[in-house]
Amino acid sequence: MQEILDAILSTDATSADFANIALPESYRAVTLHKDEEQMFAGLASRDKDPRKSLHLDDVALPELGPGEALVAVMASSVNYNTVWSSIFEPVSTFGFLERYGRLSPLTKRHDLPYHILGSDLAGVVLRTGAGVNAWKPGDEVVAHCLSVELESPDGHNDTMMDPEQRIWGFETNFGGLAQIALVKTNQLLPKPKHLTWEEAASPGLVNSTAYRQLVSQNGAGMKQGDNVLIWGASGGLGSYATQYALAGGATPICVVSSEAKAEICRAMGAEAIIDRSAEGYKFWKDENNQDPREWKRLGSKIREFTGGEDVDIVFEHPGRETFGASVYVTRKGGTIVTCASTSGFMHQYDNRYLWMSLKRIVGSHFANYREAFEANRLVAKGKIHPTLSKVYSLEETGQAALDVHQNKHQGKVGVLCLAPQEGMGVRDHELRAKHLPAINRFRDI
């Protein structure tokens, strides 16, 4: 591994130099163990501790297949799917690996007694498989997490519709929380040159997800002048939604849970901010019954910021806790666009407010290759910025996942893999200097 790292840190290593490096037989990776699937049985979700289920192991280097690349991972990050995997909810991800393994002899590689997690990376291409022309050893890259086979016509209009669509590092093996990762080369994108490795690794999944969910015509199709309610507006996903709303001429109404998180939104340029803790919103009377009076109170608060208008779009991802309120506060003909469900997957809402007001609920999941490309391009041009707040070592990934699980984080948390320290990997210092305050916005809290 040292030879690989030395080449990456060198200023004059060529593609041929990288191609001639002998790859190791094994590498270090953050894993789950299949024989521990039941370790949290009987515990409430909040009591499940990723530090107990996540391991740092030496694992065998996987075989490289056609259309694939082995990438030296300088940095990665923790997403909610890492948390879900680590606590085996809503299902064990080993079921995903078993099903994928039945698809072909090549995918059988993924069905192992361990699962290497991670759906983000920034690093350097080490090897490419047969049929790869667009990428070569030595290329500095980030990876989006869409894994598709594209053997069905269903995915050729929108690759997210491929019947074999999966999220790399969650529904596949060999993810980014490791020293080396295996990806399909159509996952690769150019690393933004003005960012460090850890900064470049942090936007991928959440940035692309927010782009499709809010901007793309496959999602809400946001336009100038729209009022957009954004739950968790300072979090990993919401912080990108807030940036897209501001950059696109919309008005974000940012919902947060503390004054510190409200300050983050103000730093991004948002003015309409609702601190749900300070306001004391309780959308559920008890475990089984919601409180419509609280929906109405939220709607009134929103109209104070919008000059009496209801929101055109609700950017939904908390799920069960907020979904009834989201449907209620959306304007007639408006859109509730939802991905994930961090507070619970079983949503409840009063359908009268949906059907009689001609509202739409749109499901959104990650992004297709084009959407991921556009989202990364905006980062590379300095239009959208990383929201990295804290960086952990690979050995500390369990703690990083616990912090995300307990919502103790702001924005995104990064993980150093091969990078020996933070702050490395910047190639365009002029562009970085221009945007440094925005890049460090979440680090300065």
XYZ file of C-alpha atoms in Angstrom:
445
model
C 0.000 0.000 0.000
C 2.908 2.336 0.676
C 4.020 2.203 -2.953
C 0.513 3.177 -4.057
C 0.392 6.041 -1.573
C 3.845 7.260 -2.573
C 2.780 7.405 -6.218
C -0.389 9.345 -5.352
C 1.557 11.832 -3.239
C 4.183 12.253 -5.944
C 3.859 15.204 -8.278
C 5.288 13.423 -11.303
C 3.934 9.843 -11.286
C 2.575 8.889 -14.720
C -0.259 6.609 -15.739
C 2.344 4.003 -16.647
C 3.831 4.277 -13.152
C 0.455 3.495 -11.597
C -0.157 0.663 -14.053
C 3.166 -0.918 -13.094
C 2.573 -0.895 -9.335
C 2.084 -4.428 -8.045
C -1.292 -4.551 -6.323
C -1.489 -6.064 -2.834
C -3.251 -9.364 -2.237
C -5.267 -7.780 0.577
C -6.236 -4.388 1.980
C -7.960 -2.899 5.019
C -11.686 -2.290 4.888
C -14.640 -1.520 7.163
C -16.865 -4.606 7.219
C -19.966 -6.181 8.635
C -19.895 -9.896 9.459
C -22.702 -12.130 8.273
C -22.581 -14.291 11.399
C -23.471 -11.217 13.485
C -26.746 -10.378 11.731
C -28.741 -11.033 14.911
C -26.437 -9.237 17.322
C -28.955 -6.431 17.935
C -32.068 -8.612 18.057
C -34.659 -7.215 20.451
C -33.062 -3.785 20.772
C -34.734 -0.553 19.743
C -33.084 1.168 16.780
C -31.742 3.988 18.939
C -29.922 1.479 21.176
C -28.058 -0.277 18.359
C -24.409 0.727 18.353
C -22.497 0.663 15.034
C -19.219 0.541 16.961
C -20.081 -3.034 17.886
C -20.983 -4.246 14.386
C -18.413 -2.461 12.229
C -14.988 -4.085 11.963
C -11.714 -3.052 10.356
C -10.444 -6.180 8.617
C -7.839 -7.283 6.121
C -9.788 -8.524 3.089
C -8.778 -10.148 -0.175
C -8.430 -7.962 -3.265
C -11.400 -8.777 -5.544
C -11.018 -9.965 -9.102
C -11.329 -7.153 -11.654
C -14.050 -7.686 -14.249
C -14.906 -6.073 -17.585
C -16.050 -2.466 -17.298
C -14.730 -2.171 -13.759
C -11.959 -0.335 -11.947
C -9.937 -0.792 -8.797
C -9.526 2.572 -7.088
C -7.113 3.533 -4.313
C -9.405 5.279 -1.839
C -7.923 8.372 -0.263
C -11.118 9.324 1.572
C -14.748 8.308 1.949
C -17.709 9.382 4.071
C -20.573 8.043 6.164
C -24.130 8.111 4.837
C -27.370 6.967 6.414
C -27.168 3.775 4.389
C -23.967 2.969 6.290
C -25.917 3.396 9.513
C -28.781 1.221 8.255
C -26.327 -1.485 7.233
C -24.503 -1.324 10.562
C -27.673 -1.855 12.602
C -29.136 -4.382 10.130
C -32.220 -2.279 9.425
C -34.706 -2.398 7.818
C -33.170 -5.682 6.645
C -29.719 -7.190 6.693
C -27.743 -6.084 3.649
C -26.409 -9.624 3.278
C -29.719 -10.422 1.594
C -28.817 -7.889 -1.097
C -25.438 -9.537 -1.615
C -26.960 -13.004 -1.871
C -29.459 -11.897 -4.526
C -26.803 -10.028 -6.488
C -24.549 -13.051 -6.309
C -27.129 -15.194 -8.081
C -27.165 -12.920 -11.145
C -23.945 -14.131 -12.802
C -20.602 -15.798 -12.119
C -19.027 -12.323 -11.958
C -21.500 -10.956 -9.414
C -20.963 -14.075 -7.291
C -17.851 -12.235 -6.024
C -20.129 -9.974 -3.985
C -21.758 -12.778 -1.988
C -19.274 -13.071 0.860
C -19.507 -13.647 4.625
C -18.456 -10.014 5.045
C -19.757 -6.783 3.550
C -17.418 -3.879 2.760
C -19.458 -0.719 3.212
C -19.285 2.812 1.868
C -21.076 4.603 -0.976
C -18.661 7.505 -1.487
C -15.000 7.797 -2.415
C -12.334 10.122 -3.699
C -9.185 8.473 -4.953
C -7.015 7.354 -7.831
C -7.632 4.682 -10.464
C -5.217 1.756 -10.133
C -6.517 -0.684 -12.763
C -9.307 -0.812 -15.329
C -10.934 -3.923 -16.754
C -11.551 -4.991 -20.321
C -13.514 -2.596 -22.499
C -12.692 0.542 -20.516
C -11.538 3.504 -22.600
C -12.580 6.618 -20.691
C -10.418 6.087 -17.604
C -6.832 5.043 -16.996
C -4.526 4.348 -14.043
C -3.550 7.550 -12.264
C -6.804 9.409 -12.929
C -8.070 11.283 -9.871
C -11.744 10.485 -9.421
C -14.810 10.482 -7.264
C -17.448 7.790 -7.585
C -21.209 7.991 -7.577
C -22.995 5.027 -6.056
C -25.341 3.898 -8.861
C -24.607 0.320 -9.936
C -26.585 -0.901 -12.957
C -26.378 -3.772 -15.440
C -28.403 -2.109 -18.279
C -29.337 -5.397 -19.952
C -33.026 -4.495 -19.780
C -34.635 -1.759 -21.925
C -36.253 -0.364 -18.788
C -33.078 1.430 -17.715
C -32.104 3.080 -20.949
C -34.324 6.143 -20.575
C -33.468 6.586 -16.905
C -30.833 4.267 -15.480
C -32.504 4.396 -12.072
C -35.270 2.310 -13.672
C -32.925 -0.579 -14.474
C -34.365 -3.706 -12.795
C -30.828 -4.462 -11.593
C -30.237 -0.985 -10.142
C -28.340 -1.130 -6.863
C -26.522 1.230 -4.528
C -22.821 0.434 -4.475
C -21.447 -0.226 -1.000
C -24.962 -0.807 0.348
C -26.554 -3.351 -1.981
C -23.193 -4.422 -3.434
C -19.882 -5.320 -1.863
C -16.416 -3.711 -2.111
C -17.503 -0.215 -1.039
C -15.560 2.958 -0.361
C -14.825 2.694 3.360
C -11.604 0.907 2.563
C -8.113 1.391 1.189
C -9.184 0.012 -2.206
C -12.647 -0.142 -3.791
C -14.123 -1.979 -6.758
C -16.499 0.081 -8.924
C -18.011 0.010 -12.373
C -16.220 2.615 -14.455
C -19.521 4.300 -15.337
C -19.588 5.304 -11.661
C -16.465 7.421 -12.036
C -16.437 11.216 -12.273
C -13.549 13.694 -12.275
C -12.438 14.771 -8.819
C -13.086 18.504 -8.268
C -9.597 19.943 -8.462
C -10.008 22.623 -5.798
C -11.058 20.229 -3.051
C -9.087 18.060 -0.667
C -9.585 14.297 -0.777
C -11.959 14.319 2.201
C -13.943 17.275 0.848
C -14.258 15.672 -2.573
C -15.449 12.394 -1.043
C -18.260 13.971 0.960
C -20.822 15.299 -1.587
C -21.316 12.242 -3.848
C -24.342 10.354 -2.586
C -26.196 13.220 -0.903
C -25.413 15.834 -3.537
C -26.621 13.652 -6.405
C -29.674 12.568 -4.405
C -30.622 16.178 -3.666
C -30.112 17.155 -7.317
C -32.499 14.494 -8.618
C -34.998 14.970 -5.818
C -35.264 18.732 -6.105
C -33.887 19.961 -9.458
C -34.334 17.152 -11.982
C -37.544 16.616 -13.917
C -37.404 13.096 -12.490
C -37.977 14.722 -9.092
C -39.724 17.959 -8.152
C -38.491 20.021 -11.125
C -37.885 23.096 -8.962
C -38.106 26.448 -10.721
C -37.301 30.047 -9.900
C -39.660 31.556 -7.347
C -40.708 28.263 -5.764
C -41.086 28.059 -2.012
C -39.352 24.884 -0.816
C -39.752 23.414 2.659
C -36.564 21.542 3.545
C -36.542 19.236 6.532
C -33.187 18.806 8.240
C -31.819 21.685 6.228
C -28.360 21.641 7.806
C -27.910 17.869 7.548
C -26.099 15.736 5.020
C -28.940 15.757 2.498
C -30.789 18.928 3.453
C -27.681 21.101 3.261
C -27.407 20.337 -0.459
C -31.124 20.917 -0.989
C -30.731 24.305 0.677
C -27.853 25.182 -1.649
C -29.793 24.074 -4.744
C -32.831 26.119 -3.733
C -30.712 29.218 -3.230
C -28.693 28.691 -6.410
C -31.850 28.049 -8.433
C -33.764 31.168 -7.443
C -36.147 29.424 -5.058
C -36.847 30.318 -1.435
C -35.844 27.597 1.038
C -37.804 27.373 4.266
C -35.279 25.542 6.386
C -36.440 23.329 9.248
C -33.743 22.567 11.821
C -33.573 21.260 15.377
C -31.274 23.763 17.090
C -29.975 27.314 16.940
C -26.540 26.030 15.921
C -28.096 24.357 12.894
C -30.074 27.512 12.151
C -26.783 29.426 12.042
C -25.461 27.002 9.443
C -28.478 27.720 7.241
C -27.977 31.459 7.632
C -24.341 31.019 6.650
C -25.493 29.305 3.457
C -27.687 32.321 2.706
C -31.094 31.136 3.885
C -33.338 33.602 5.700
C -36.525 31.637 6.408
C -35.637 29.245 9.223
C -37.834 27.277 11.587
C -36.232 25.823 14.707
C -38.659 23.007 15.406
C -37.236 22.442 18.900
C -37.604 26.062 19.925
C -41.107 26.160 18.446
C -42.010 22.921 20.235
C -43.646 21.136 17.310
C -45.050 17.730 18.227
C -46.690 16.201 15.170
C -47.677 13.019 17.007
C -49.941 12.959 20.078
C -48.807 9.426 20.794
C -47.395 6.437 18.936
C -50.538 5.994 16.829
C -52.152 9.417 16.439
C -50.937 12.599 14.757
C -51.983 16.099 15.753
C -53.452 18.094 12.831
C -53.363 21.246 14.946
C -49.583 21.079 14.790
C -49.736 20.726 10.994
C -51.805 23.908 10.873
C -49.444 25.705 13.228
C -46.528 24.794 10.965
C -48.455 26.006 7.922
C -49.091 29.352 9.607
C -45.413 29.699 10.480
C -44.412 29.017 6.879
C -46.800 31.664 5.573
C -45.163 34.236 7.856
C -41.986 33.781 5.793
C -43.595 33.596 2.354
C -46.022 36.504 2.431
C -48.977 34.201 2.911
C -48.024 31.555 0.340
C -47.911 27.818 0.936
C -44.898 25.825 -0.190
C -44.651 24.550 -3.755
C -42.325 21.689 -2.847
C -41.571 19.755 0.311
C -38.149 18.114 0.392
C -38.973 15.043 2.472
C -36.583 12.558 4.015
C -37.388 12.185 7.751
C -40.418 10.051 6.824
C -42.857 8.874 9.445
C -42.412 11.715 11.930
C -43.016 14.549 9.461
C -44.872 13.132 6.475
C -48.397 14.001 7.619
C -47.338 17.593 8.168
C -45.562 17.675 4.797
C -48.679 16.649 2.887
C -50.802 19.171 4.771
C -48.596 22.260 4.279
C -47.980 21.777 0.540
C -49.945 24.174 -1.672
C -52.731 23.017 -3.961
C -51.110 21.273 -6.911
C -47.759 21.140 -5.128
C -45.279 18.308 -4.750
C -44.005 16.269 -1.841
C -40.809 14.581 -3.044
C -39.508 11.877 -0.759
C -36.395 9.793 -0.393
C -35.343 7.760 2.620
C -37.173 7.711 5.942
C -34.751 8.316 8.746
C -37.500 8.457 11.399
C -39.441 5.442 10.090
C -40.561 3.915 6.801
C -44.303 3.587 7.507
C -45.706 6.985 6.527
C -49.176 8.187 7.492
C -51.045 11.203 6.145
C -54.596 12.444 5.666
C -55.384 11.668 2.036
C -58.100 14.334 1.865
C -55.385 16.985 1.774
C -53.670 15.152 -1.072
C -56.468 14.145 -3.423
C -58.791 17.110 -2.965
C -55.932 19.569 -3.459
C -54.391 17.680 -6.403
C -51.012 17.332 -4.721
C -48.388 14.839 -5.853
C -46.115 12.513 -3.918
C -42.985 11.703 -5.907
C -40.601 8.967 -4.872
C -36.955 9.753 -5.552
C -33.938 7.496 -5.124
C -30.318 8.524 -5.665
C -29.699 9.705 -9.270
C -28.950 8.456 -12.743
C -25.503 8.882 -14.287
C -26.413 12.153 -15.992
C -27.830 13.655 -12.803
C -24.774 12.533 -10.829
C -22.537 14.077 -13.497
C -24.404 17.405 -13.379
C -24.318 17.480 -9.580
C -20.573 16.795 -9.543
C -20.002 19.392 -12.284
C -21.622 22.056 -10.117
C -19.275 21.146 -7.265
C -16.272 21.234 -9.601
C -17.291 24.723 -10.821
C -17.653 26.047 -7.269
C -21.423 26.530 -7.556
C -22.277 23.936 -4.885
C -19.947 23.336 -1.949
C -19.072 20.437 0.360
C -20.752 20.387 3.735
C -18.019 18.485 5.539
C -18.002 19.155 9.267
C -15.743 16.500 10.799
C -13.273 13.878 9.634
C -12.531 10.497 11.209
C -9.853 7.897 10.590
C -10.764 4.556 9.036
C -10.351 3.009 12.493
C -12.962 5.428 13.857
C -15.687 4.634 11.303
C -17.852 2.993 13.969
C -17.874 6.197 15.990
C -18.587 8.229 12.870
C -21.582 6.004 12.080
C -22.815 6.285 15.677
C -22.659 10.077 15.508
C -24.737 10.055 12.319
C -27.136 7.513 13.848
C -27.649 9.797 16.859
C -27.877 12.942 14.685
C -24.915 14.521 16.452
C -23.366 15.630 13.176
C -23.731 18.652 10.937
C -23.639 18.233 7.178
C -21.426 15.271 6.276
C -18.721 13.425 8.189
C -15.694 12.213 6.261
C -13.359 9.272 6.722
C -9.674 9.230 5.782
C -8.725 5.943 4.132
C -5.283 6.056 2.500
C -4.806 9.795 2.965
C -2.388 10.201 5.871
C -3.870 13.516 6.976
C -6.489 16.090 6.115
C -5.891 18.891 3.632
C -4.231 16.932 0.838
C -5.145 16.562 -2.828
C -5.828 20.187 -3.870
C -4.792 20.866 -7.484
C -6.495 24.217 -8.207
C -5.469 26.570 -5.413
C -6.817 29.682 -7.142
C -10.384 28.344 -7.345
C -10.113 27.054 -3.786
C -9.066 30.455 -2.450
C -12.080 32.026 -4.141
C -14.506 29.709 -2.371
C -12.664 28.862 0.842
C -15.192 30.447 3.250
C -18.025 28.424 1.659
C -15.935 25.233 1.613
C -15.196 25.625 5.338
C -18.688 26.740 6.306
C -19.502 23.524 8.158
C -15.971 23.175 9.586
C -16.124 26.567 11.314
C -19.153 25.856 13.500
